[in-house]
Amino acid sequence: MNELALALYASESGTHLVDAPRGVAWAGHLQRFDERSARARLAEKGFRFLGRSDPGFPPLLGAIHDPPAGLFFRGGAEPELLARPAVAVVGARACSGYGATVARGLGRDLAAAGLVVVSGLARGVDAEAHRGALEAGGITVAVLGCGIDRDYPAAHAELARRIAETGLVVSEYAPGVEPAPWRFPARNRIVAGLAAATIVVEARERSGALITADLALEEGREVFAVPGEITSSLSAGTNALLKLGASPLTAATDVLASFGIEPEPPAPRHELLEHLPATADELTRRTGLPAPEIARTLVDLELAGLVSAADGLYRASP
Amino acid sequence: MLARAVTHALVGLDARRVEVEAHVQSGLPSFRIVGLADRACQEARERVRSGIAAAELEFPEGRVTVNLAPAELRKEGSGFDLPIALALLAASRQVPRDRLQGHAAVGELALDGRLRRVGGVLAVAEAARRHGLERILCPRDSAQEATLAGIEPVPVRHLADAVAYLRGEHQPEPVPPPARGETPALADLADVRGQERARRALEIAAAGGHNLLLGGPPGTGKTMLARRLPGILPPLDEEAALEVTRIHSVAGLLPTDQPLLEHPPFRAPHHSASTAAIVGGGPGIRPGEASLAHRGVLLLDELAEFARPSLEALRQPLEDGYVSVARAAGRAVFPARFQLVGTMNLCPCGARGDPLVECTCSAQRLARYRDKLSRALLDRFDLVLAVPRARAEELAAPRAEPSAAVRARVVAARERLRAGAPERVPEADALLSNAVERLPLSGRGRARVARVAGTIAALAAADSVLPEHVAEALAYRAPQELAA
Ligand SMILES: Nc1ncnc2c1ncn2[C@@H]1O[C@H](COP(=O)(O)OP(=O)(O)O)[C@@H](O)[C@H]1O
Ligand SMILES: [Mg+2]
Ligand SMILES: [Zn+2]
C-alpha cells in the first residue's frame, strides 16, 4: 500500500484512516495517484513526507493502535530526531500565570537535559512549553491539527518558524487542510504517541489535555500531572488525574528520573528565590531593597532561567 | 463706495491673510457675502446687521456686497463678524477707511453688538504681525492671548467701542500682561501608596518621554498613577508653550486670564470618543485629542475599550508626530507629538494579576482581547508594566515621596539627555544581546530597551550606560503573553 497516497486521500476526504479503505473512491484515487509528482509538489514548498513503514518513522508513534499513514514535516531537522526520547507537555490554552510559568520552566529544563519537547502549538501551556525549550537551546516539535502548510493559531506563525529552525513542525494532514476543532483529538493522539511520557500542566475537567492524557494511558505511556490549587478550576483536571494514579510532578527531575537521567547537582539558591512567588513590590517590602535593584536582580534571575513572571507575579522556575 | 478690512482665516494652525471688501451701491436693499464662506460665516449677515443697529449706527442702504478675498480659501467660523461690520461701516463713511486699514480685526458679534471670543486668535494675531500690522482689534477676552503674538491688541467689548476707537474718540484700555508661572494644581504622587515599581516606571517615562502601558486588575491604581504623570514633567520652554497655546486656542480651550499654557497638557479622552475626536478631522477643523496632547500626555484609560479604528488612527501621530486632516480644500496639518500612557486589564474578566480571583476567560476571548492591541501599537510602548493587586499590607504603607521631589530628578535627567544620550559600555551591549537571544526580544524590542536603559543611566547621573541600567530596563519590556 502506498502510504503517501493514503495520507493524501485521508486529508482530502476528511476521514480518519489507519488502513486503506475498500471502495471505488479509493481505487480511483490510487489510479490517479502519481507518487513522483506528489513528492515534487511537497518538496517545492519545503515539505517532506515519511510513511509509517519507512525506516525513519518514529517507532513510538508507529506503535500506537491507530497510527497515521505517515507524517508531513517542515523544518530544518531530520525526522530521525523523533526517535530520540521525547516528552509531551500539554495543558489549558487559557492557562493561569502559574501554568504558564510551570510549562515554560519544564520546557526549558527538559530540553536542556536533552529530551525532545513535543506539544501542539496551541496558545497557553503548549506555546509556553515550546518557548521554554527554545530558550534552553533545545529541540521542540509542534504537532499541528491542520495541514502542514498552515500556521494555527495565526498568532503563533513566528513561534512555528522558530521551532522549525532547529526542530520540526509535523502533521498527518497534507497541505491545504483547514484547522477544525474536531481534528484536535486526532492531533492529540500524535502528541501523546510521539512521547514516552506526557505531562499535563493545567487542565479543566473534560478538556483536550485530558484527552491527550487518556490516549497516553491507553498506550501504556507514563502520565505526569502538575498539582494545582484545589480551589482552581484550571487544576480540576490535573488533580483528578492524580487521584486516578498519574505521577505527581513537582520538579523537572521527576520526569528526568523516569528517563534515567541524573539531575545536575542543585546550584546554590539565590536569596530572593526564598521570597517567591511575589510581586516586585512585595519583594521590595520584604527585602528592604529599592525597586530598581529588585528589578535588576529579577531580570538577572530570569535570564539565568531561575525565575519567570506572569501578570506581574514572579515565580521560581520548577 | 468700497472699503477694506483685514483679517486672517485659519488653515489648520496657520492663518492666511483675508481682505474683507465691502461694497455699497445704490439699488434695492440687499446684503450678500461672497468668497467661499461657510455657514457660520454666512450667518454673519444677521449678527452684523443686528450688531450695527445695537451700536446705534446705520446699516448702509442699497446693495451691499461683502467679498472675502482670496476667493479660493475656505472661510470658516464667526471670527469674520467684526472685520465685516467695520468694512461696512467704513464703506458707508461711519469710520475712517485709512485708519481701519492699518489694523487687523477678529471677533464674533452677539446680536446686541457685544464681542465674543473666538478660537485661533493667537494664530490670527501672529499672522497679522507677520504681515506688518501693528494692532489687532479683538474681543476683550482674547486680548491677552493676542499679546503673546507680539502685536498690540485693541481690546473691544462692544462694536461701538471699536468704532469710537477708530474715530479717535476713545483710547483702548490697557491690557495687563498674561499671568505667568503659576503651575496648575495637579494630583500628587504622595497619594499613591506602595506601587514602588510603577512609581519608578512613571519617573523613567517622565525623564525619557517614553510611552507607558500599565496593565492590571481593576482598582490597583493604574488610572491614579497615570494621572500623576503631568505633575512630574518639567514645564514647557517658551517655544513649546506657544505651540501648545496655538493649538488650544484654535480649539477654543484657552483660559482667559492665563492664556499661555506653560505646562505640558494632559488629555484623557473617554473610550467612547469618536476617531475624529481623538485624531482630529470631521466637519470643522478642530484639532483632535492627539493634537491637544501635543508636547504633553495622552492617556488612553482602558485602552482595550477603545474602538479599533481609533487606535489604528493613532499610528500616524505616534510615527510622525503630526496628524493630517482631510478638508474640503486640501489638508490641514496639526502637530501631535505626545507621550502616550495606556491602562488596561490583563484579560476581559479582569481577574488576571489578582491573586485572590480566578480568571474565567476562554482562550478565544483572551486571544481576541490581546490581539486588539495590535503589534504595531504595542511596539510604541517603551515601558510595559504589570500592576498587580496590592495586598492589604501595601495600602497601609506610609505616604510616599511627593511629586515635586520626583520632578526634580526628572528635570536633572532631561538636562543630561539633552546634552546627548550616554553610550553603552561593552558589557551592557553584551547583556542586551544575551537578552535578545534568551527572552526572546525582537529587534524593535531591543531598541526600546536600549532607549529606556539610556534614560535610566541619565537618572542615575551615570556617564555611560552600564549593565545594571540595561537589566532594569529589561524588567519593563512587553511580556511574552502580550507580545504573542
Ligand atoms: N496604590 C494606591 N494607593 C492609594 N490609593 C489607591 C491605590 N490603588 C488604588 N487606590 C484607590 O483605589 C481607587 C481606584 O484606583 P484606580 O486608579 O481607579 O484603579 P485602576 O485604574 O487600576 O482600576 C483610587 O481612587 C484610590 O482611591
Ligand atoms: Mg482605571
Ligand atoms: Zn479573565
mmCIF file of C-alpha atoms and ligand atoms in Angstrom, chain B residues 189-195 214-228 301-302 343-345 387 389-390 394-395, ligand 1:
data_model
loop_
_atom_site.group_PDB
_atom_site.id
_atom_site.type_symbol
_atom_site.label_atom_id
_atom_site.label_comp_id
_atom_site.label_asym_id
_atom_site.label_seq_id
_atom_site.Cartn_x
_atom_site.Cartn_y
_atom_site.Cartn_z
ATOM 1 C CA LEU B 189 2.294 61.126 43.783
ATOM 2 C CA ALA B 190 2.383 61.303 47.575
ATOM 3 C CA ASP B 191 -1.173 59.907 47.496
ATOM 4 C CA VAL B 192 -0.064 56.649 45.876
ATOM 5 C CA ARG B 193 0.797 54.033 48.459
ATOM 6 C CA GLY B 194 3.126 51.155 47.659
ATOM 7 C CA GLN B 195 3.450 50.533 43.900
ATOM 8 C CA LEU B 214 0.037 49.822 32.665
ATOM 9 C CA GLY B 215 -1.825 46.504 32.783
ATOM 10 C CA GLY B 216 -3.501 45.011 35.812
ATOM 11 C CA PRO B 217 -6.763 44.117 37.518
ATOM 12 C CA PRO B 218 -9.267 46.885 38.338
ATOM 13 C CA GLY B 219 -8.641 49.078 41.326
ATOM 14 C CA THR B 220 -4.868 48.735 41.593
ATOM 15 C CA GLY B 221 -4.250 52.426 40.972
ATOM 16 C CA LYS B 222 -3.392 52.386 37.271
ATOM 17 C CA THR B 223 -5.539 55.408 36.492
ATOM 18 C CA MET B 224 -4.361 57.109 39.655
ATOM 19 C CA LEU B 225 -0.719 56.635 38.643
ATOM 20 C CA ALA B 226 -1.263 57.671 35.024
ATOM 21 C CA ARG B 227 -2.962 60.903 36.088
ATOM 22 C CA ARG B 228 0.102 61.791 38.125
ATOM 23 C CA ASP B 301 -7.580 54.829 30.064
ATOM 24 C CA GLU B 302 -8.948 51.316 29.479
ATOM 25 C CA THR B 343 -4.033 51.404 31.033
ATOM 26 C CA MET B 344 -5.817 48.105 30.583
ATOM 27 C CA ASN B 345 -6.977 44.987 32.347
ATOM 28 C CA VAL B 387 0.388 46.457 38.110
ATOM 29 C CA ARG B 389 -3.231 43.844 43.081
ATOM 30 C CA ALA B 390 -1.516 45.216 46.160
ATOM 31 C CA GLU B 394 0.831 47.732 50.928
ATOM 32 C CA LEU B 395 -2.111 50.050 51.211
HETATM 33 N N1 LIG C 1 -1.642 52.334 45.475
HETATM 34 C C1 LIG C 1 -2.715 53.023 45.901
HETATM 35 N N2 LIG C 1 -2.576 53.997 46.820
HETATM 36 C C2 LIG C 1 -3.645 54.697 47.240
HETATM 37 N N3 LIG C 1 -4.899 54.500 46.801
HETATM 38 C C3 LIG C 1 -5.114 53.545 45.875
HETATM 39 C C4 LIG C 1 -4.030 52.757 45.380
HETATM 40 N N4 LIG C 1 -4.517 51.910 44.469
HETATM 41 C C5 LIG C 1 -5.838 52.126 44.402
HETATM 42 N N5 LIG C 1 -6.208 53.115 45.256
HETATM 43 C C6 LIG C 1 -7.586 53.627 45.460
HETATM 44 O O1 LIG C 1 -8.453 52.910 44.605
HETATM 45 C C7 LIG C 1 -9.121 53.768 43.709
HETATM 46 C C8 LIG C 1 -9.172 53.144 42.332
HETATM 47 O O2 LIG C 1 -7.919 53.244 41.719
HETATM 48 P P1 LIG C 1 -7.780 53.392 40.153
HETATM 49 O O3 LIG C 1 -6.550 54.148 39.859
HETATM 50 O O4 LIG C 1 -9.034 53.914 39.542
HETATM 51 O O5 LIG C 1 -7.594 51.866 39.736
HETATM 52 P P2 LIG C 1 -7.471 51.233 38.301
HETATM 53 O O6 LIG C 1 -7.325 52.330 37.314
HETATM 54 O O7 LIG C 1 -6.249 50.369 38.389
HETATM 55 O O8 LIG C 1 -8.706 50.427 38.120
HETATM 56 C C9 LIG C 1 -8.340 55.060 43.724
HETATM 57 O O9 LIG C 1 -9.162 56.150 43.515
HETATM 58 C C10 LIG C 1 -7.735 55.062 45.105
HETATM 59 O O10 LIG C 1 -8.631 55.618 46.000
#
